[in-house]
Coordinates of C-alpha atoms and ligand atoms in Angstrom, one line a residue:
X1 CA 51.4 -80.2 -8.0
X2 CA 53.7 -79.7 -5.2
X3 CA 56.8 -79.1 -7.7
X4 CA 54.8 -76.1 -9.5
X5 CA 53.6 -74.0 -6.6
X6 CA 57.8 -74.5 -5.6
X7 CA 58.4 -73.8 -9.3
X8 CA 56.2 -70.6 -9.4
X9 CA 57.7 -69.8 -5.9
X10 CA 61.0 -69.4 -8.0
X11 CA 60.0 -68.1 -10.8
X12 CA 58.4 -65.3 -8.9
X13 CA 61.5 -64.8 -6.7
X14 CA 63.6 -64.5 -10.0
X15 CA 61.7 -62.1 -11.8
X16 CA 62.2 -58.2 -11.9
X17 CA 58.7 -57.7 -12.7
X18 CA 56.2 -59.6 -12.1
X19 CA 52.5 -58.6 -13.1
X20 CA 49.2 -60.6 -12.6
X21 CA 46.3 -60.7 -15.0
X22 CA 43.3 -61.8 -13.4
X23 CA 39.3 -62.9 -14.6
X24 CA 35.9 -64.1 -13.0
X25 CA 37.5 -67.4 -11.2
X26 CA 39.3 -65.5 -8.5
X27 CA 36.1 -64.3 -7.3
X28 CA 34.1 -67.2 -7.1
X29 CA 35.3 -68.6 -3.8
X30 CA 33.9 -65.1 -2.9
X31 CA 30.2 -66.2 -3.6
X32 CA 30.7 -64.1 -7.2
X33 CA 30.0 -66.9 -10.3
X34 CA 32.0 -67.1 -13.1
X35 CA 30.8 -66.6 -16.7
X36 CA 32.0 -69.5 -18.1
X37 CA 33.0 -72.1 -15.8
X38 CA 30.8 -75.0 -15.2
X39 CA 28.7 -73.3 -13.6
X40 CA 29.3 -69.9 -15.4
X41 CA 26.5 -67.4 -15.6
X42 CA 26.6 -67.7 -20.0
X43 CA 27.1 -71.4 -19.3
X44 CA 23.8 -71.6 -17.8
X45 CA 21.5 -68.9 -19.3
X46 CA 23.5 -68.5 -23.0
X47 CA 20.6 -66.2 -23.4
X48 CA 21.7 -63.6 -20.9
X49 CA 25.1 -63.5 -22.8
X50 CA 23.3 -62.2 -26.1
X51 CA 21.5 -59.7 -24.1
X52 CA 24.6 -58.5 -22.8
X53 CA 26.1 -58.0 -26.0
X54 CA 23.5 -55.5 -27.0
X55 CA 23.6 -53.5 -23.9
X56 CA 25.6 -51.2 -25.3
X57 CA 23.6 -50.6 -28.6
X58 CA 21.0 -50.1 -25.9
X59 CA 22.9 -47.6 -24.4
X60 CA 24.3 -45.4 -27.1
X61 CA 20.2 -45.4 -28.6
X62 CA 18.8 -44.3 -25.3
X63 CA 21.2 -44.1 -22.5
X64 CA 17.9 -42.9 -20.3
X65 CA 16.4 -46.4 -21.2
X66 CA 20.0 -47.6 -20.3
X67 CA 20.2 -46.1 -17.0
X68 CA 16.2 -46.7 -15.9
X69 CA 16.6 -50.6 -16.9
X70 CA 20.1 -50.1 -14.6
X71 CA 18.6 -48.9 -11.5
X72 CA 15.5 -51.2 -11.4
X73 CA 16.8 -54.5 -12.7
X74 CA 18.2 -57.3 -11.1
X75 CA 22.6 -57.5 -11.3
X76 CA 23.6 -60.2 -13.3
X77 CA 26.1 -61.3 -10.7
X78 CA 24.0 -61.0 -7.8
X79 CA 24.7 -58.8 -4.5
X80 CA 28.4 -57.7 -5.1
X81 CA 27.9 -54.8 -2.2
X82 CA 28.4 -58.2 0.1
X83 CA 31.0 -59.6 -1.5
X84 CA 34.4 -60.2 0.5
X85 CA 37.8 -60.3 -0.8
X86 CA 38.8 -64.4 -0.6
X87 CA 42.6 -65.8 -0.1
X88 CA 43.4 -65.9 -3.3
X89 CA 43.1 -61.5 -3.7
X90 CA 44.8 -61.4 -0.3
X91 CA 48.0 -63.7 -1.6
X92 CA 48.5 -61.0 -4.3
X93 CA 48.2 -58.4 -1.7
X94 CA 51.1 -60.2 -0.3
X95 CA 53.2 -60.7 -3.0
X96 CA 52.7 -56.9 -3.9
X97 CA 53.3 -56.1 -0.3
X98 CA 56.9 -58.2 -0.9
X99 CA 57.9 -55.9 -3.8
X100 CA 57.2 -59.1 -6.2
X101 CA 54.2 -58.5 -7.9
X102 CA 54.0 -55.3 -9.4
X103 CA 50.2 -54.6 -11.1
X104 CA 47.3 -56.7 -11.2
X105 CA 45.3 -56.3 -14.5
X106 CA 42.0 -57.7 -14.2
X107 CA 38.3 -58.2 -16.0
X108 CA 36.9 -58.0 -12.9
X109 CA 34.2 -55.5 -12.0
X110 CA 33.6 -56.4 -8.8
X111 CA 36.1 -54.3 -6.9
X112 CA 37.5 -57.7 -4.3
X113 CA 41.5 -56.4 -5.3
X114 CA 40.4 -52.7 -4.6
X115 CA 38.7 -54.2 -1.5
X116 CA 41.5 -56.2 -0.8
X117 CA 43.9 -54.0 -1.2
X118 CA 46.0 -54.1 -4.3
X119 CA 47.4 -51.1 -5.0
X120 CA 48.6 -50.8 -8.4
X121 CA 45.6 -51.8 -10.5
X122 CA 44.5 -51.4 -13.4
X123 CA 40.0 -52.3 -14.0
X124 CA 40.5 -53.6 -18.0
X125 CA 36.9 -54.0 -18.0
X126 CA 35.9 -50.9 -15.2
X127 CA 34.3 -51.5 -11.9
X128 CA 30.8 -51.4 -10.2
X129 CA 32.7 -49.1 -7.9
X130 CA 32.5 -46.4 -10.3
X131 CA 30.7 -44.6 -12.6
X132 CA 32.6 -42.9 -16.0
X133 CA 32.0 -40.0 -18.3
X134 CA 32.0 -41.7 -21.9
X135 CA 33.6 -38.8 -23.5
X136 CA 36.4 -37.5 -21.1
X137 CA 36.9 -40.9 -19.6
X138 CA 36.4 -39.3 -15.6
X139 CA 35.7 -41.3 -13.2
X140 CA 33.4 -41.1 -9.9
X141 CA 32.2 -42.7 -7.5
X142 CA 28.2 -43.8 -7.3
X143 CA 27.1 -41.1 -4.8
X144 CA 28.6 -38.7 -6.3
X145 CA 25.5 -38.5 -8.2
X146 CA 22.0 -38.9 -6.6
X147 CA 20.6 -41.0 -9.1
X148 CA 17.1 -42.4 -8.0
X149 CA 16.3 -38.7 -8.0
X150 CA 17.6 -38.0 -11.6
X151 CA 15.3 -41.0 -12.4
X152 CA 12.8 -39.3 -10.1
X153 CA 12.8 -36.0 -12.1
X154 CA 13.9 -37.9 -15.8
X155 CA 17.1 -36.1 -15.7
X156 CA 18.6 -39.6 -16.8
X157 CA 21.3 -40.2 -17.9
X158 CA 23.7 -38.5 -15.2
X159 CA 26.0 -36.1 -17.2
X160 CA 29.3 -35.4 -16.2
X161 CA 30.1 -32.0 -14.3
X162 CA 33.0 -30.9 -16.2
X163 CA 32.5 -31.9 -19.6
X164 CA 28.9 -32.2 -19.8
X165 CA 29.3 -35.7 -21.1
X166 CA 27.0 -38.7 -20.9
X167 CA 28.3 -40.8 -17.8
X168 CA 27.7 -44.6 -17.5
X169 CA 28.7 -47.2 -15.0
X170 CA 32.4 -47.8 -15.1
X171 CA 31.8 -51.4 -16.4
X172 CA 32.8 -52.2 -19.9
X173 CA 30.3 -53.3 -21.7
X174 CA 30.5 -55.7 -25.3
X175 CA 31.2 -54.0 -28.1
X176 CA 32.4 -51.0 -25.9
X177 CA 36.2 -50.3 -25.9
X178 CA 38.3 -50.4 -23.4
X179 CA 38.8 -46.4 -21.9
X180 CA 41.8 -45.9 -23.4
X181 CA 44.1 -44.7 -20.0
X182 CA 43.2 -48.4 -19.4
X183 CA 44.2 -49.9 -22.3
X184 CA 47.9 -47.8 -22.3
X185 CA 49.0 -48.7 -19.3
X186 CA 48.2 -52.2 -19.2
X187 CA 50.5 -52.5 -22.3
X188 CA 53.1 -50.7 -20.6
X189 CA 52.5 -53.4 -17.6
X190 CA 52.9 -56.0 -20.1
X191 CA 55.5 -54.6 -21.8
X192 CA 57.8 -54.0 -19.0
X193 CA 56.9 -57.4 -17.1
X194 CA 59.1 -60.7 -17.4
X195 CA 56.8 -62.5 -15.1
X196 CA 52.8 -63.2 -15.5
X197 CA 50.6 -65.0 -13.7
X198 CA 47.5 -65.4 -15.3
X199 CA 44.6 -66.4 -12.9
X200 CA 40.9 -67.4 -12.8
X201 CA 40.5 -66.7 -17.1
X202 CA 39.0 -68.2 -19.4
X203 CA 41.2 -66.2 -21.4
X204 CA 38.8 -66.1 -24.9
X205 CA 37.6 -62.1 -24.5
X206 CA 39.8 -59.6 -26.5
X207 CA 41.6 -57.2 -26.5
X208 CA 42.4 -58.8 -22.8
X209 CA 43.1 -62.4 -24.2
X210 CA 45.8 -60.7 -26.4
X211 CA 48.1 -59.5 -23.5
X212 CA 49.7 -62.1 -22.6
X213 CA 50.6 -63.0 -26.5
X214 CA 51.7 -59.5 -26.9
X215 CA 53.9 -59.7 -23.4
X216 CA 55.6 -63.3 -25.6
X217 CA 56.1 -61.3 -28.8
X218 CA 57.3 -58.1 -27.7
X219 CA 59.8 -59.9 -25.4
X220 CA 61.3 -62.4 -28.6
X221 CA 61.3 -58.9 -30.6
X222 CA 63.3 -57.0 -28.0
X223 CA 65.7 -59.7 -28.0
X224 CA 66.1 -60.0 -31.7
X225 CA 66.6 -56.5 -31.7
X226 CA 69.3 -56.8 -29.2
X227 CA 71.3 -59.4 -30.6
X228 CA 70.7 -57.6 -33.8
X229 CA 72.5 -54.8 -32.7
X230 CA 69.2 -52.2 -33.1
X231 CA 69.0 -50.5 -29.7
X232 CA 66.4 -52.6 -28.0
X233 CA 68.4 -53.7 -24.7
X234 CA 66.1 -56.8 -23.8
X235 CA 67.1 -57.6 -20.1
X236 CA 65.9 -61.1 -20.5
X237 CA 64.9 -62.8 -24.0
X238 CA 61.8 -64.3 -22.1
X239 CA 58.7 -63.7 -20.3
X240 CA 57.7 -66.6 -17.8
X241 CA 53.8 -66.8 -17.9
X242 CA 52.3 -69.2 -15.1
X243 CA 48.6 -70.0 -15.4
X244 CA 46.5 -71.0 -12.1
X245 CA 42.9 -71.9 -13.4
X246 CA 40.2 -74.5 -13.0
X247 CA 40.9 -75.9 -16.6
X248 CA 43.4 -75.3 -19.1
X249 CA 42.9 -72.3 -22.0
X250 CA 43.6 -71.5 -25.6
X251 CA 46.9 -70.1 -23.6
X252 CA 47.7 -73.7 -22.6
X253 CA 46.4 -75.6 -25.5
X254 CA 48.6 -72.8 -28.2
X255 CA 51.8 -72.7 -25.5
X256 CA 51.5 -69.3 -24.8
X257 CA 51.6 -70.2 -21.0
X258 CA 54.9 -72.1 -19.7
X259 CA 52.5 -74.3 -17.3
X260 CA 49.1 -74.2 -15.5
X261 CA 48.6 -75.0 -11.6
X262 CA 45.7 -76.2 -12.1
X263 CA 42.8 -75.3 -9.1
X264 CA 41.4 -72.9 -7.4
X265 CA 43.0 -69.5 -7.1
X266 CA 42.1 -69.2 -3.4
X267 CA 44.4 -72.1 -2.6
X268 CA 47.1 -71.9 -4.9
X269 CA 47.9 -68.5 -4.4
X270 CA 48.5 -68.6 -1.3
X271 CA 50.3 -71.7 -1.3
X272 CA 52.9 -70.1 -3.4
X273 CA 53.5 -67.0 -1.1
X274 CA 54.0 -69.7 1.4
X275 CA 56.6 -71.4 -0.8
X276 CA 58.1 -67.7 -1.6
X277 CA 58.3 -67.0 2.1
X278 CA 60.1 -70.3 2.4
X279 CA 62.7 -69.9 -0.1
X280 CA 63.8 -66.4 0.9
X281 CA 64.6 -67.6 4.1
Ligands
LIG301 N1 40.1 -71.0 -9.3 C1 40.6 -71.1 -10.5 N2 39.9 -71.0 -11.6 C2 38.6 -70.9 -11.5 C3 37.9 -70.8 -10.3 C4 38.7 -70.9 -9.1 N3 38.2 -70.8 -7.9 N4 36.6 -70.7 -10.5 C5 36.4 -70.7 -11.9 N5 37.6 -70.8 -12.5 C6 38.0 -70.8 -13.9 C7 36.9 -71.3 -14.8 O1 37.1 -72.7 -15.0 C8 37.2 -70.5 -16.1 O2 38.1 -71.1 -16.9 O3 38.1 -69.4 -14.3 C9 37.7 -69.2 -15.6 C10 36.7 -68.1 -15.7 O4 36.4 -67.8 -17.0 P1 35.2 -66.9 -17.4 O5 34.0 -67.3 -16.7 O6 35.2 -66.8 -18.9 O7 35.7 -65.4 -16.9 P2 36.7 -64.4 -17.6 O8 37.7 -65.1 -18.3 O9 37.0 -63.4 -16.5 O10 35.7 -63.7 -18.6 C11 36.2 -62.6 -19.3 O11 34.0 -62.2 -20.2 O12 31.8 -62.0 -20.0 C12 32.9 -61.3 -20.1 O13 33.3 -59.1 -19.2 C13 33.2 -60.5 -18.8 O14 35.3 -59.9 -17.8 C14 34.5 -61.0 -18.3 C15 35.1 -61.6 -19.5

């Protein structure tokens, strides 16, 4: 284990661009459970995970419904409001703070990187934090809206103030797709990177599970197309993607990954800016 936090170390230190793509196990040493760890939420109640795939067919059929069932319901991943940042968002703070890590992608609604202060982020799968207008993609925050008296006075659902749109909770729901601002520039992140860590994912929900594939492929094609003589000026033929999870993935078992760490985010991540603050000295 010691040899691969030094190894990441390195391969951090050597990259240009490093991005990390992140899911539900970095925030369960913040109190938030995972979906389908052990003790995952859809590992424990697979029922609540079929539910959740027709809350969007909910939605779209009566978004009033949607929103009453919203504001009086229990949240699946309990109180997030509480929730702190743990070590492992505060080691990528670091690393972006170094000029190493460039963008954190991640599934995560529960706002710990905003919290913790990643700058450049991009919410794949939206945030709690915000609410978003399904048809011009704006975003705002919840009080921007005084929703229990919209329920009060069954002006539900919220519309948006500029386009009149229907506006929903930023989160992403199944068989909604991702807002497409999203989705562009996380493929320009992965795109442009030649370093990802992948941490705390399960990595089996698309289109997310595809980016690191896509960040493999695009690199080998750049390359070819290099050598090849057609334009494409690959700086480097490869893409270095380091997992840190609980258990190995499809990403491991198909070799997509170079190696796991495998653990918990909150130590290992921070045990590699210790190794990266080593090294550069
Ligand atoms: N450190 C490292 N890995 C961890 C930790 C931890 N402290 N805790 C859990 N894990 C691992 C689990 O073993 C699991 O492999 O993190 C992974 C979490 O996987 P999932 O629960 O599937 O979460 P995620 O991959 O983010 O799910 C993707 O599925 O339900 C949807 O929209 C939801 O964004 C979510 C998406």
């Amino acid at each position: 284990m010691e040899n691969l936090i030094e190894r990441a170390a390195r391969d951090l230190l050597n990259s240009r661009y490093a991005i990390a793509l992140t899911g539900a196990g970095m925030s369960t040493e913040s109190g938030i459970p995972d979906f389908r760890g052990p003790s995952g939420i859809w590992t424990k109640n697979p029922e609540a995970e079929r539910k959740a795939y027709r809350s969007y067919e909910t939605f779209l059929h009566d978004p009033r419904k949607w929103w009453e069932e919203r504001l009086t319901g229990p949240n699946l991943l309990g109180d997030l409001a509480g929730a702190a940042p743990n070590a492992g968002h505060r080691a990528l703070v670091e690393l972006e703070k170094a000029g190493i890590l460039k963008c954190v992608i991640t599934q995560n609604i529960d706002g710990l990187h905003e919290k913790a202060g990643t700058s450049k982020l991009l919410e794949y799968h939206g945030s709690v934090l915000k609410l978003r207008c399904i048809h011009c993609t704006l975003r705002f925050r919840p009080h921007e809206f005084d929703l229990k008296k919209l329920m009060s006075e069954g002006k539900l659902p919220p519309r948006c103030p500029y386009c009149q749109g229907i506006v929903k909770t930023d989160t992403v729901a199944f068989g909604e797709s991702i807002p497409q601002d999203v989705a562009d520039m996380s493929l320009e992140e992965v795109w442009k990177c030649d370093l990802m860590l992948i941490c705390g994912t399960s990595a089996v929900v698309y289109p997310f599970a595809n980016l690191p594939r896509i960040a493999r492929q695009s690199r080998y094609e750049d390359h070819w197309k290099a050598e090849a003589g057609l334009g494409a000026v690959a700086s480097s033929p490869s893409v270095k993607i380091i997992e840190i999870n609980g258990e190995p993935t499809p990403l491991t078992a198909e070799g997509i990954s170079d190696y796991i760490i495998t653990g918990k985010t909150g130590e290992i991540l921070p045990q590699i800016v210790e190794a990266v603050k080593k090294l550069k000295k």
